[in-house]
mmCIF file of C-alpha atoms and ligand atoms in Angstrom:
data_model
loop_
_atom_site.group_PDB
_atom_site.id
_atom_site.type_symbol
_atom_site.label_atom_id
_atom_site.label_comp_id
_atom_site.label_asym_id
_atom_site.label_seq_id
_atom_site.Cartn_x
_atom_site.Cartn_y
_atom_site.Cartn_z
ATOM 1 C CA UNK Z 193 -8.520 25.521 2.778
ATOM 2 C CA UNK Z 194 -5.501 24.177 0.970
ATOM 3 C CA UNK Z 195 -2.146 23.209 2.318
ATOM 4 C CA UNK Z 196 0.523 22.900 -0.308
ATOM 5 C CA UNK Z 197 2.334 19.644 0.128
ATOM 6 C CA UNK Z 198 6.062 19.337 0.678
ATOM 7 C CA UNK Z 199 8.294 16.611 -0.683
ATOM 8 C CA UNK Z 200 10.003 14.160 1.669
ATOM 9 C CA UNK Z 201 13.325 12.558 0.995
ATOM 10 C CA UNK Z 202 14.630 9.580 2.958
ATOM 11 C CA UNK Z 203 18.352 9.052 2.456
ATOM 12 C CA UNK Z 204 19.954 5.776 3.498
ATOM 13 C CA UNK Z 205 17.863 5.499 6.649
ATOM 14 C CA UNK Z 206 18.877 2.706 9.007
ATOM 15 C CA UNK Z 207 17.421 1.855 12.413
ATOM 16 C CA UNK Z 208 18.387 -1.279 14.350
ATOM 17 C CA UNK Z 209 17.188 -2.385 17.766
ATOM 18 C CA UNK Z 210 18.477 -5.848 17.081
ATOM 19 C CA UNK Z 211 19.824 -7.864 14.195
ATOM 20 C CA UNK Z 212 18.478 -7.721 11.490
ATOM 21 C CA UNK Z 213 17.732 -3.973 11.488
ATOM 22 C CA UNK Z 214 14.079 -2.821 11.481
ATOM 23 C CA UNK Z 215 14.927 -0.357 8.688
ATOM 24 C CA UNK Z 216 17.906 -1.147 6.532
ATOM 25 C CA UNK Z 217 19.197 1.537 4.153
ATOM 26 C CA UNK Z 218 15.900 3.007 2.977
ATOM 27 C CA UNK Z 219 16.188 5.489 0.101
ATOM 28 C CA UNK Z 220 12.847 6.954 -0.907
ATOM 29 C CA UNK Z 221 11.610 10.077 -2.679
ATOM 30 C CA UNK Z 222 8.084 11.094 -1.700
ATOM 31 C CA UNK Z 223 6.814 13.715 -4.163
ATOM 32 C CA UNK Z 224 5.073 16.869 -2.909
ATOM 33 C CA UNK Z 225 1.285 16.805 -2.960
ATOM 34 C CA UNK Z 226 1.093 13.120 -3.817
ATOM 35 C CA UNK Z 227 -0.207 10.067 -2.005
ATOM 36 C CA UNK Z 228 2.516 7.544 -1.176
ATOM 37 C CA UNK Z 229 1.639 4.215 0.450
ATOM 38 C CA UNK Z 230 4.207 2.284 2.499
ATOM 39 C CA UNK Z 231 3.095 -1.282 1.858
ATOM 40 C CA UNK Z 232 4.461 -4.591 3.089
ATOM 41 C CA UNK Z 233 3.937 -7.547 5.408
ATOM 42 C CA UNK Z 234 3.799 -7.183 9.183
ATOM 43 C CA UNK Z 235 7.196 -6.433 10.710
ATOM 44 C CA UNK Z 236 8.847 -5.178 7.491
ATOM 45 C CA UNK Z 237 9.548 -1.724 8.962
ATOM 46 C CA UNK Z 238 6.655 0.429 7.716
ATOM 47 C CA UNK Z 239 5.712 1.970 11.070
ATOM 48 C CA UNK Z 240 9.326 2.540 12.025
ATOM 49 C CA UNK Z 241 9.908 4.362 8.729
ATOM 50 C CA UNK Z 242 6.810 6.501 9.322
ATOM 51 C CA UNK Z 243 7.840 7.262 12.907
ATOM 52 C CA UNK Z 244 11.260 8.315 11.659
ATOM 53 C CA UNK Z 245 9.597 10.771 9.237
ATOM 54 C CA UNK Z 246 7.499 12.065 12.156
ATOM 55 C CA UNK Z 247 10.472 12.413 14.486
ATOM 56 C CA UNK Z 248 9.032 9.907 16.985
ATOM 57 C CA UNK Z 249 12.117 7.749 16.341
ATOM 58 C CA UNK Z 250 15.567 8.890 15.308
ATOM 59 C CA UNK Z 251 17.509 6.904 12.706
ATOM 60 C CA UNK Z 252 20.911 5.396 13.564
ATOM 61 C CA UNK Z 253 22.167 6.809 10.284
ATOM 62 C CA UNK Z 254 20.818 8.559 7.223
ATOM 63 C CA UNK Z 255 18.844 11.774 6.719
ATOM 64 C CA UNK Z 256 15.231 12.934 6.541
ATOM 65 C CA UNK Z 257 14.595 15.998 4.393
ATOM 66 C CA UNK Z 258 11.179 17.699 4.269
ATOM 67 C CA UNK Z 259 10.830 20.340 1.568
ATOM 68 C CA UNK Z 260 14.324 21.767 1.467
ATOM 69 C CA UNK Z 261 14.999 21.372 5.183
ATOM 70 C CA UNK Z 262 17.045 18.606 6.785
ATOM 71 C CA UNK Z 263 14.850 17.675 9.779
ATOM 72 C CA UNK Z 264 16.806 14.585 10.876
ATOM 73 C CA UNK Z 265 17.479 15.888 14.368
ATOM 74 C CA UNK Z 266 14.354 18.026 14.842
ATOM 75 C CA UNK Z 267 11.655 16.970 17.358
ATOM 76 C CA UNK Z 268 8.150 16.128 16.019
ATOM 77 C CA UNK Z 269 6.678 19.511 16.950
ATOM 78 C CA UNK Z 270 9.180 21.306 14.697
ATOM 79 C CA UNK Z 271 8.400 19.220 11.589
ATOM 80 C CA UNK Z 272 4.996 20.709 10.731
ATOM 81 C CA UNK Z 273 3.350 17.322 10.278
ATOM 82 C CA UNK Z 274 -0.138 15.945 11.000
ATOM 83 C CA UNK Z 275 -0.577 12.333 12.112
ATOM 84 C CA UNK Z 276 -3.370 9.753 12.351
ATOM 85 C CA UNK Z 277 -2.760 6.391 13.977
ATOM 86 C CA UNK Z 278 -4.659 3.118 14.113
ATOM 87 C CA UNK Z 279 -5.814 3.805 17.650
ATOM 88 C CA UNK Z 280 -7.029 7.333 17.099
ATOM 89 C CA UNK Z 281 -8.035 7.832 20.758
ATOM 90 C CA UNK Z 282 -10.535 10.651 20.795
ATOM 91 C CA UNK Z 283 -11.081 12.380 24.151
ATOM 92 C CA UNK Z 284 -14.302 10.745 25.435
ATOM 93 C CA UNK Z 285 -15.343 13.656 27.650
ATOM 94 C CA UNK Z 286 -14.933 16.291 24.910
ATOM 95 C CA UNK Z 287 -17.469 17.024 22.167
ATOM 96 C CA UNK Z 288 -16.727 16.410 18.490
ATOM 97 C CA UNK Z 289 -16.060 20.131 18.031
ATOM 98 C CA UNK Z 290 -13.680 20.228 21.014
ATOM 99 C CA UNK Z 291 -11.892 17.102 19.826
ATOM 100 C CA UNK Z 292 -11.297 18.571 16.377
ATOM 101 C CA UNK Z 293 -10.121 21.965 17.625
ATOM 102 C CA UNK Z 294 -8.097 20.635 20.564
ATOM 103 C CA UNK Z 295 -4.740 21.200 18.869
ATOM 104 C CA UNK Z 296 -5.675 24.708 17.762
ATOM 105 C CA UNK Z 297 -6.612 25.621 21.335
ATOM 106 C CA UNK Z 298 -3.365 24.351 22.788
ATOM 107 C CA UNK Z 299 -1.561 26.472 20.194
ATOM 108 C CA UNK Z 300 -3.716 29.465 21.191
ATOM 109 C CA UNK Z 301 -5.260 30.036 17.774
ATOM 110 C CA UNK Z 302 -7.866 32.817 18.329
ATOM 111 C CA UNK Z 303 -11.502 31.798 18.873
ATOM 112 C CA UNK Z 304 -12.886 33.329 15.662
ATOM 113 C CA UNK Z 305 -10.321 31.583 13.480
ATOM 114 C CA UNK Z 306 -10.965 28.297 15.298
ATOM 115 C CA UNK Z 307 -14.702 28.549 14.648
ATOM 116 C CA UNK Z 308 -14.043 29.354 11.028
ATOM 117 C CA UNK Z 309 -11.698 26.443 10.434
ATOM 118 C CA UNK Z 310 -13.933 24.054 12.385
ATOM 119 C CA UNK Z 311 -16.937 24.850 10.228
ATOM 120 C CA UNK Z 312 -14.967 24.220 7.020
ATOM 121 C CA UNK Z 313 -13.539 20.910 8.251
ATOM 122 C CA UNK Z 314 -16.914 19.758 9.629
ATOM 123 C CA UNK Z 315 -18.523 20.614 6.334
ATOM 124 C CA UNK Z 316 -15.890 18.743 4.344
ATOM 125 C CA UNK Z 317 -16.211 15.606 6.517
ATOM 126 C CA UNK Z 318 -19.991 15.872 6.853
ATOM 127 C CA UNK Z 319 -19.737 16.165 10.626
ATOM 128 C CA UNK Z 320 -21.662 19.424 11.006
ATOM 129 C CA UNK Z 321 -24.788 17.778 12.546
ATOM 130 C CA UNK Z 322 -22.684 15.985 15.162
ATOM 131 C CA UNK Z 323 -20.446 18.741 16.525
ATOM 132 C CA UNK Z 324 -22.073 18.744 19.977
ATOM 133 C CA UNK Z 325 -22.054 14.976 20.439
ATOM 134 C CA UNK Z 326 -19.563 12.948 22.436
ATOM 135 C CA UNK Z 327 -17.469 10.343 20.571
ATOM 136 C CA UNK Z 328 -19.426 7.484 22.226
ATOM 137 C CA UNK Z 329 -22.573 8.751 20.471
ATOM 138 C CA UNK Z 330 -20.986 8.318 17.016
ATOM 139 C CA UNK Z 331 -20.587 5.338 14.696
ATOM 140 C CA UNK Z 332 -17.115 3.910 14.017
ATOM 141 C CA UNK Z 333 -16.909 5.693 10.670
ATOM 142 C CA UNK Z 334 -17.919 9.023 12.205
ATOM 143 C CA UNK Z 335 -15.313 8.630 14.949
ATOM 144 C CA UNK Z 336 -12.706 7.946 12.303
ATOM 145 C CA UNK Z 337 -13.776 11.124 10.503
ATOM 146 C CA UNK Z 338 -13.338 13.116 13.718
ATOM 147 C CA UNK Z 339 -9.776 11.772 13.931
ATOM 148 C CA UNK Z 340 -9.217 12.851 10.320
ATOM 149 C CA UNK Z 341 -10.701 16.261 11.082
ATOM 150 C CA UNK Z 342 -8.331 16.687 14.013
ATOM 151 C CA UNK Z 343 -5.420 15.977 11.640
ATOM 152 C CA UNK Z 344 -6.452 18.150 8.698
ATOM 153 C CA UNK Z 345 -7.652 21.210 10.630
ATOM 154 C CA UNK Z 346 -4.012 21.997 11.329
ATOM 155 C CA UNK Z 347 -3.507 22.530 7.558
ATOM 156 C CA UNK Z 348 -0.065 20.980 7.589
ATOM 157 C CA UNK Z 349 1.817 20.285 4.351
ATOM 158 C CA UNK Z 350 2.439 16.644 5.308
ATOM 159 C CA UNK Z 351 0.037 14.083 6.771
ATOM 160 C CA UNK Z 352 1.172 10.678 8.070
ATOM 161 C CA UNK Z 353 -1.264 7.825 8.636
ATOM 162 C CA UNK Z 354 -0.480 4.418 10.129
ATOM 163 C CA UNK Z 355 -3.143 1.811 9.245
ATOM 164 C CA UNK Z 356 -5.930 4.263 10.128
ATOM 165 C CA UNK Z 357 -8.722 1.996 8.858
ATOM 166 C CA UNK Z 358 -7.796 -1.350 10.360
ATOM 167 C CA UNK Z 359 -10.335 -1.065 13.200
ATOM 168 C CA UNK Z 360 -13.255 -0.582 10.797
ATOM 169 C CA UNK Z 361 -15.421 -3.228 9.147
ATOM 170 C CA UNK Z 362 -14.959 -4.039 5.451
ATOM 171 C CA UNK Z 363 -17.744 -1.813 4.128
ATOM 172 C CA UNK Z 364 -16.631 1.236 6.114
ATOM 173 C CA UNK Z 365 -13.010 0.660 5.178
ATOM 174 C CA UNK Z 366 -13.996 0.742 1.544
ATOM 175 C CA UNK Z 367 -15.947 3.959 2.003
ATOM 176 C CA UNK Z 368 -13.216 5.692 4.041
ATOM 177 C CA UNK Z 369 -10.603 4.732 1.455
ATOM 178 C CA UNK Z 370 -12.211 6.903 -1.182
ATOM 179 C CA UNK Z 371 -12.981 9.645 1.350
ATOM 180 C CA UNK Z 372 -9.367 9.912 2.468
ATOM 181 C CA UNK Z 373 -8.124 9.847 -1.100
ATOM 182 C CA UNK Z 374 -10.602 12.554 -2.165
ATOM 183 C CA UNK Z 375 -9.654 14.688 0.828
ATOM 184 C CA UNK Z 376 -5.954 14.420 0.045
ATOM 185 C CA UNK Z 377 -6.521 15.406 -3.587
ATOM 186 C CA UNK Z 378 -8.778 18.281 -2.657
ATOM 187 C CA UNK Z 379 -6.439 19.746 -0.051
ATOM 188 C CA UNK Z 380 -3.186 18.940 -1.851
ATOM 189 C CA UNK Z 381 -1.066 17.901 1.129
ATOM 190 C CA UNK Z 382 1.570 15.175 0.904
ATOM 191 C CA UNK Z 383 0.290 11.876 2.284
ATOM 192 C CA UNK Z 384 2.391 9.014 3.598
ATOM 193 C CA UNK Z 385 0.051 6.135 4.369
ATOM 194 C CA UNK Z 386 1.084 2.851 5.993
ATOM 195 C CA UNK Z 387 -0.864 -0.301 5.179
ATOM 196 C CA UNK Z 388 -0.306 -4.056 4.876
ATOM 197 C CA UNK Z 389 -3.302 -4.307 2.518
ATOM 198 C CA UNK Z 390 -2.261 -4.299 -1.132
ATOM 199 C CA UNK Z 391 -5.762 -3.431 -2.336
ATOM 200 C CA UNK Z 392 -5.815 -0.376 -0.082
ATOM 201 C CA UNK Z 393 -2.393 0.705 -1.349
ATOM 202 C CA UNK Z 394 -3.059 0.279 -5.049
ATOM 203 C CA UNK Z 395 -6.506 1.875 -4.984
ATOM 204 C CA UNK Z 396 -5.407 4.956 -3.016
ATOM 205 C CA UNK Z 397 -1.808 5.735 -3.850
ATOM 206 C CA UNK Z 398 0.020 7.592 -6.604
ATOM 207 C CA UNK Z 399 3.190 5.843 -5.507
ATOM 208 C CA UNK Z 400 3.535 2.532 -3.671
ATOM 209 C CA UNK Z 401 6.755 1.902 -1.762
ATOM 210 C CA UNK Z 402 6.728 -1.844 -1.268
ATOM 211 C CA UNK Z 403 8.852 -2.820 1.747
ATOM 212 C CA UNK Z 404 10.360 -6.174 2.661
ATOM 213 C CA UNK Z 405 12.647 -6.912 5.621
ATOM 214 C CA UNK Z 406 13.521 -3.285 6.252
ATOM 215 C CA UNK Z 407 14.262 -2.234 2.703
ATOM 216 C CA UNK Z 408 12.282 -0.830 -0.209
ATOM 217 C CA UNK Z 409 11.745 -3.609 -2.724
ATOM 218 C CA UNK Z 410 10.181 -1.324 -5.366
ATOM 219 C CA UNK Z 411 8.798 2.218 -5.378
ATOM 220 C CA UNK Z 412 6.575 2.996 -8.343
ATOM 221 C CA UNK Z 413 2.985 3.652 -9.407
ATOM 222 C CA UNK Z 414 0.551 0.811 -8.655
ATOM 223 C CA UNK Z 415 0.265 0.138 -12.367
ATOM 224 C CA UNK Z 416 4.010 -0.065 -12.878
ATOM 225 C CA UNK Z 417 4.405 -2.540 -9.996
ATOM 226 C CA UNK Z 418 1.568 -4.675 -11.395
ATOM 227 C CA UNK Z 419 2.870 -4.579 -14.966
ATOM 228 C CA UNK Z 420 6.612 -4.708 -14.297
ATOM 229 C CA UNK Z 421 7.337 -6.060 -10.820
ATOM 230 C CA UNK Z 422 11.036 -5.577 -10.125
ATOM 231 C CA UNK Z 423 11.409 -8.711 -8.012
ATOM 232 C CA UNK Z 424 9.727 -12.023 -7.223
ATOM 233 C CA UNK Z 425 8.586 -10.508 -3.917
ATOM 234 C CA UNK Z 426 6.822 -7.618 -5.711
ATOM 235 C CA UNK Z 427 5.329 -10.032 -8.243
ATOM 236 C CA UNK Z 428 3.764 -12.130 -5.470
ATOM 237 C CA UNK Z 429 2.650 -9.217 -3.272
ATOM 238 C CA UNK Z 430 0.614 -7.184 -5.800
ATOM 239 C CA UNK Z 431 -2.355 -8.848 -7.520
ATOM 240 C CA UNK Z 432 -5.097 -11.252 -6.407
ATOM 241 C CA UNK Z 433 -4.637 -14.141 -6.836
ATOM 242 C CA UNK Z 434 -0.872 -13.581 -6.943
ATOM 243 C CA UNK Z 435 1.298 -14.042 -10.019
ATOM 244 C CA UNK Z 436 2.279 -17.638 -10.764
ATOM 245 C CA UNK Z 437 6.020 -18.284 -10.622
ATOM 246 C CA UNK Z 438 6.847 -21.444 -12.467
ATOM 247 C CA UNK Z 439 10.322 -22.980 -12.687
ATOM 248 C CA UNK Z 440 11.430 -23.302 -16.321
ATOM 249 C CA UNK Z 441 11.696 -27.078 -15.833
ATOM 250 C CA UNK Z 442 7.885 -27.357 -15.649
ATOM 251 C CA UNK Z 443 7.801 -26.615 -19.374
ATOM 252 C CA UNK Z 444 9.375 -30.024 -20.078
ATOM 253 C CA UNK Z 445 11.530 -30.491 -23.151
ATOM 254 C CA UNK Z 446 11.014 -26.909 -24.338
ATOM 255 C CA UNK Z 447 13.037 -25.713 -21.359
ATOM 256 C CA UNK Z 448 15.985 -27.902 -22.323
ATOM 257 C CA UNK Z 449 18.084 -25.013 -23.616
ATOM 258 C CA UNK Z 450 17.482 -22.955 -20.468
ATOM 259 C CA UNK Z 451 18.735 -25.490 -17.981
ATOM 260 C CA UNK Z 452 21.965 -23.554 -17.522
ATOM 261 C CA UNK Z 453 20.110 -21.012 -15.426
ATOM 262 C CA UNK Z 454 17.552 -21.276 -12.656
ATOM 263 C CA UNK Z 455 14.806 -19.041 -14.137
ATOM 264 C CA UNK Z 456 11.323 -18.463 -12.767
ATOM 265 C CA UNK Z 457 8.634 -17.751 -15.347
ATOM 266 C CA UNK Z 458 6.010 -15.324 -14.038
ATOM 267 C CA UNK Z 459 2.508 -15.355 -15.508
ATOM 268 C CA UNK Z 460 -0.573 -13.831 -13.941
ATOM 269 C CA UNK Z 461 -3.617 -16.142 -13.521
ATOM 270 C CA UNK Z 462 -5.785 -13.669 -15.468
ATOM 271 C CA UNK Z 463 -3.702 -13.924 -18.658
ATOM 272 C CA UNK Z 464 -3.504 -17.729 -18.708
ATOM 273 C CA UNK Z 465 -6.051 -19.810 -20.568
ATOM 274 C CA UNK Z 466 -6.998 -23.457 -20.573
ATOM 275 C CA UNK Z 467 -6.604 -24.082 -24.267
ATOM 276 C CA UNK Z 468 -5.601 -26.552 -26.866
ATOM 277 C CA UNK Z 469 -2.048 -26.593 -28.101
ATOM 278 C CA UNK Z 470 -0.640 -24.251 -25.453
ATOM 279 C CA UNK Z 471 3.026 -24.471 -24.507
ATOM 280 C CA UNK Z 472 2.498 -26.442 -21.301
ATOM 281 C CA UNK Z 473 0.611 -29.587 -20.364
ATOM 282 C CA UNK Z 474 -0.927 -29.822 -16.922
ATOM 283 C CA UNK Z 475 -3.493 -31.597 -14.761
ATOM 284 C CA UNK Z 476 -6.358 -29.908 -12.933
ATOM 285 C CA UNK Z 477 -5.923 -30.294 -9.170
ATOM 286 C CA UNK Z 478 -8.790 -28.129 -8.008
ATOM 287 C CA UNK Z 479 -11.418 -25.793 -9.471
ATOM 288 C CA UNK Z 480 -12.850 -23.058 -7.261
ATOM 289 C CA UNK Z 481 -16.031 -21.503 -8.676
ATOM 290 C CA UNK Z 482 -16.312 -17.814 -7.732
ATOM 291 C CA UNK Z 483 -19.178 -16.701 -9.964
ATOM 292 C CA UNK Z 484 -17.581 -14.400 -12.515
ATOM 293 C CA UNK Z 485 -14.465 -16.569 -12.665
ATOM 294 C CA UNK Z 486 -13.268 -20.013 -11.715
ATOM 295 C CA UNK Z 487 -9.823 -20.326 -10.172
ATOM 296 C CA UNK Z 488 -8.305 -23.510 -11.530
ATOM 297 C CA UNK Z 489 -5.280 -24.925 -9.729
ATOM 298 C CA UNK Z 490 -3.126 -26.932 -12.130
ATOM 299 C CA UNK Z 491 -0.047 -29.044 -11.741
ATOM 300 C CA UNK Z 492 2.773 -29.551 -14.216
ATOM 301 C CA UNK Z 493 5.722 -31.594 -12.991
ATOM 302 C CA UNK Z 494 6.377 -30.457 -9.424
ATOM 303 C CA UNK Z 495 4.894 -27.020 -9.801
ATOM 304 C CA UNK Z 496 1.404 -25.771 -9.113
ATOM 305 C CA UNK Z 497 -0.163 -22.635 -10.469
ATOM 306 C CA UNK Z 498 -3.550 -20.965 -10.779
ATOM 307 C CA UNK Z 499 -5.459 -20.127 -13.957
ATOM 308 C CA UNK Z 500 -8.383 -17.727 -13.853
ATOM 309 C CA UNK Z 501 -10.960 -19.275 -16.199
ATOM 310 C CA UNK Z 502 -14.404 -17.914 -17.154
ATOM 311 C CA UNK Z 503 -17.004 -18.558 -14.445
ATOM 312 C CA UNK Z 504 -19.249 -20.630 -16.671
ATOM 313 C CA UNK Z 505 -16.561 -23.078 -17.768
ATOM 314 C CA UNK Z 506 -16.991 -26.646 -16.552
ATOM 315 C CA UNK Z 507 -13.722 -28.126 -15.380
ATOM 316 C CA UNK Z 508 -13.162 -31.352 -13.537
ATOM 317 C CA UNK Z 509 -10.541 -32.393 -11.085
ATOM 318 C CA UNK Z 510 -7.993 -34.721 -12.687
ATOM 319 C CA UNK Z 511 -8.679 -33.411 -16.194
ATOM 320 C CA UNK Z 512 -5.683 -33.038 -18.524
ATOM 321 C CA UNK Z 513 -5.359 -29.520 -19.957
ATOM 322 C CA UNK Z 514 -2.887 -27.464 -21.910
ATOM 323 C CA UNK Z 515 -2.080 -23.993 -20.720
ATOM 324 C CA UNK Z 516 -2.014 -21.054 -23.110
ATOM 325 C CA UNK Z 517 -0.541 -17.579 -22.651
ATOM 326 C CA UNK Z 518 0.963 -14.887 -24.823
ATOM 327 C CA UNK Z 519 4.720 -14.427 -24.744
ATOM 328 C CA UNK Z 520 4.234 -10.684 -24.092
ATOM 329 C CA UNK Z 521 2.474 -11.554 -20.830
ATOM 330 C CA UNK Z 522 5.466 -13.412 -19.465
ATOM 331 C CA UNK Z 523 7.764 -12.086 -16.773
ATOM 332 C CA UNK Z 524 11.177 -13.543 -16.110
ATOM 333 C CA UNK Z 525 13.020 -13.640 -12.796
ATOM 334 C CA UNK Z 526 16.320 -14.994 -11.605
ATOM 335 C CA UNK Z 527 15.422 -17.940 -9.384
ATOM 336 C CA UNK Z 528 18.375 -17.272 -7.105
ATOM 337 C CA UNK Z 529 18.334 -13.485 -6.579
ATOM 338 C CA UNK Z 530 14.636 -12.928 -7.346
ATOM 339 C CA UNK Z 531 15.513 -10.010 -9.663
ATOM 340 C CA UNK Z 532 13.627 -9.288 -12.869
ATOM 341 C CA UNK Z 533 15.563 -10.368 -15.997
ATOM 342 C CA UNK Z 534 14.300 -8.319 -18.930
ATOM 343 C CA UNK Z 535 17.447 -8.967 -20.972
ATOM 344 C CA UNK Z 536 16.776 -12.671 -21.393
ATOM 345 C CA UNK Z 537 12.977 -12.438 -21.624
ATOM 346 C CA UNK Z 538 12.667 -12.551 -25.413
ATOM 347 C CA UNK Z 539 14.856 -15.585 -25.911
ATOM 348 C CA UNK Z 540 13.163 -17.510 -23.090
ATOM 349 C CA UNK Z 541 9.708 -16.603 -24.443
ATOM 350 C CA UNK Z 542 10.778 -17.802 -27.889
ATOM 351 C CA UNK Z 543 12.057 -21.100 -26.488
ATOM 352 C CA UNK Z 544 8.886 -21.777 -24.486
ATOM 353 C CA UNK Z 545 6.247 -20.451 -26.848
ATOM 354 C CA UNK Z 546 7.998 -21.465 -30.044
ATOM 355 C CA UNK Z 547 7.873 -18.072 -31.705
ATOM 356 C CA UNK Z 548 9.610 -14.717 -31.630
HETATM 357 P P1 ADP Q 165 5.540 -2.893 10.500
HETATM 358 O O1 ADP Q 165 4.931 -1.576 10.823
HETATM 359 O O2 ADP Q 165 5.919 -3.017 9.056
HETATM 360 O O3 ADP Q 165 4.687 -4.047 10.929
HETATM 361 P P2 ADP Q 165 7.551 -2.123 12.447
HETATM 362 O O4 ADP Q 165 8.224 -0.946 11.852
HETATM 363 O O5 ADP Q 165 6.543 -1.855 13.513
HETATM 364 O O6 ADP Q 165 6.919 -3.032 11.291
HETATM 365 O O7 ADP Q 165 8.650 -3.097 13.056
HETATM 366 C C1 ADP Q 165 9.769 -3.529 12.356
HETATM 367 C C2 ADP Q 165 10.650 -4.352 13.283
HETATM 368 O O8 ADP Q 165 11.183 -3.526 14.300
HETATM 369 C C3 ADP Q 165 9.900 -5.459 13.998
HETATM 370 O O9 ADP Q 165 10.731 -6.576 14.088
HETATM 371 C C4 ADP Q 165 9.618 -4.860 15.365
HETATM 372 O O10 ADP Q 165 9.511 -5.862 16.337
HETATM 373 C C5 ADP Q 165 10.853 -4.005 15.583
HETATM 374 N N1 ADP Q 165 10.575 -2.825 16.449
HETATM 375 C C6 ADP Q 165 9.728 -1.821 16.151
HETATM 376 N N2 ADP Q 165 9.719 -0.898 17.137
HETATM 377 C C7 ADP Q 165 10.581 -1.336 18.081
HETATM 378 C C8 ADP Q 165 11.013 -0.835 19.377
HETATM 379 N N3 ADP Q 165 10.565 0.329 19.865
HETATM 380 N N4 ADP Q 165 11.913 -1.587 20.061
HETATM 381 C C9 ADP Q 165 12.383 -2.756 19.561
HETATM 382 N N5 ADP Q 165 12.025 -3.281 18.378
HETATM 383 C C10 ADP Q 165 11.127 -2.591 17.646
HETATM 384 MG MG1 MG Q 166 3.051 -1.129 11.751
#
């Protein structure tokens, strides 16, 4: 049971019900057979983008191409897509088996083929012992698996999911994350998966399309976004706790030569140390002990930032510290536009850290 995935191409998609538009010039390449997560805060246009791929909404302008076919004006039924939504609404009066095969029956797939496909899907999702039960006799995780089964039994090349795990508790969400990912890899379909949870996106996806206010802020592998965020927004959205963004002025006299430009220095909490002789002096505002690490909030000038220190370290509020970090762990952003500034990074690092 494999369905070969198809690529999806979104070309300058715009959709506006009001001002500002819900989706504003989205260009995105979704590779065939890969897992792409649409990630971003509530209201940034993820669901609208997904619904436009599905054909449940039509864009005001732009094109949707699936495989080599322009589907922009095709209805959902002609797009050969499977979908799973947050409210997966199983039919309460139908058995698990009937719920999963419902779509096949409405499309008049012959009985023997239905039975065949059902047994493979049930096996894959470990639902075989429950096929005769009603949804109300299943746990939340099992119900979610029935919804997945209903989507994958159709063997479509593209599967769209909109926050399918948000009704589950934390433990089940964690479990279903790896199940969905494994299923997608095993079957080889193209997945477009909407979530507002950065951990979900970076643990599941090959590609993360990070959205903000209707546009794609950055589309790249989770690792690339973590290591080279393209904008201040991406830097703050990926990583827990988020990257510190410190105005150059907080570095005191060392920043003197940089005053001509409003730079933000980005440094992740996990690569900062409380050390002697570091490039920046600060005061401890708060220390939050978390076991394996202690999150230390520091203040230098007007700016606050977080250092992830070893769990066993004893740190007191009000203590004076110096902050250490390696120049290669610095990121540099334009304080006005938020854009990454790789061109100036070396000279700024040299000015602040005192070496090349
Ligand atoms: P997300 O899924 O990222 O939370 P949505 O795509 O659902 O965001 O919504 C993006 C914006 O579009 C929001 O401001 C939302 O209120 C608006 N919107 C979505 N659907 C409709 C609709 N059918 N009519 C009017 N406004 C809508
Ligand atoms: Mg949504």
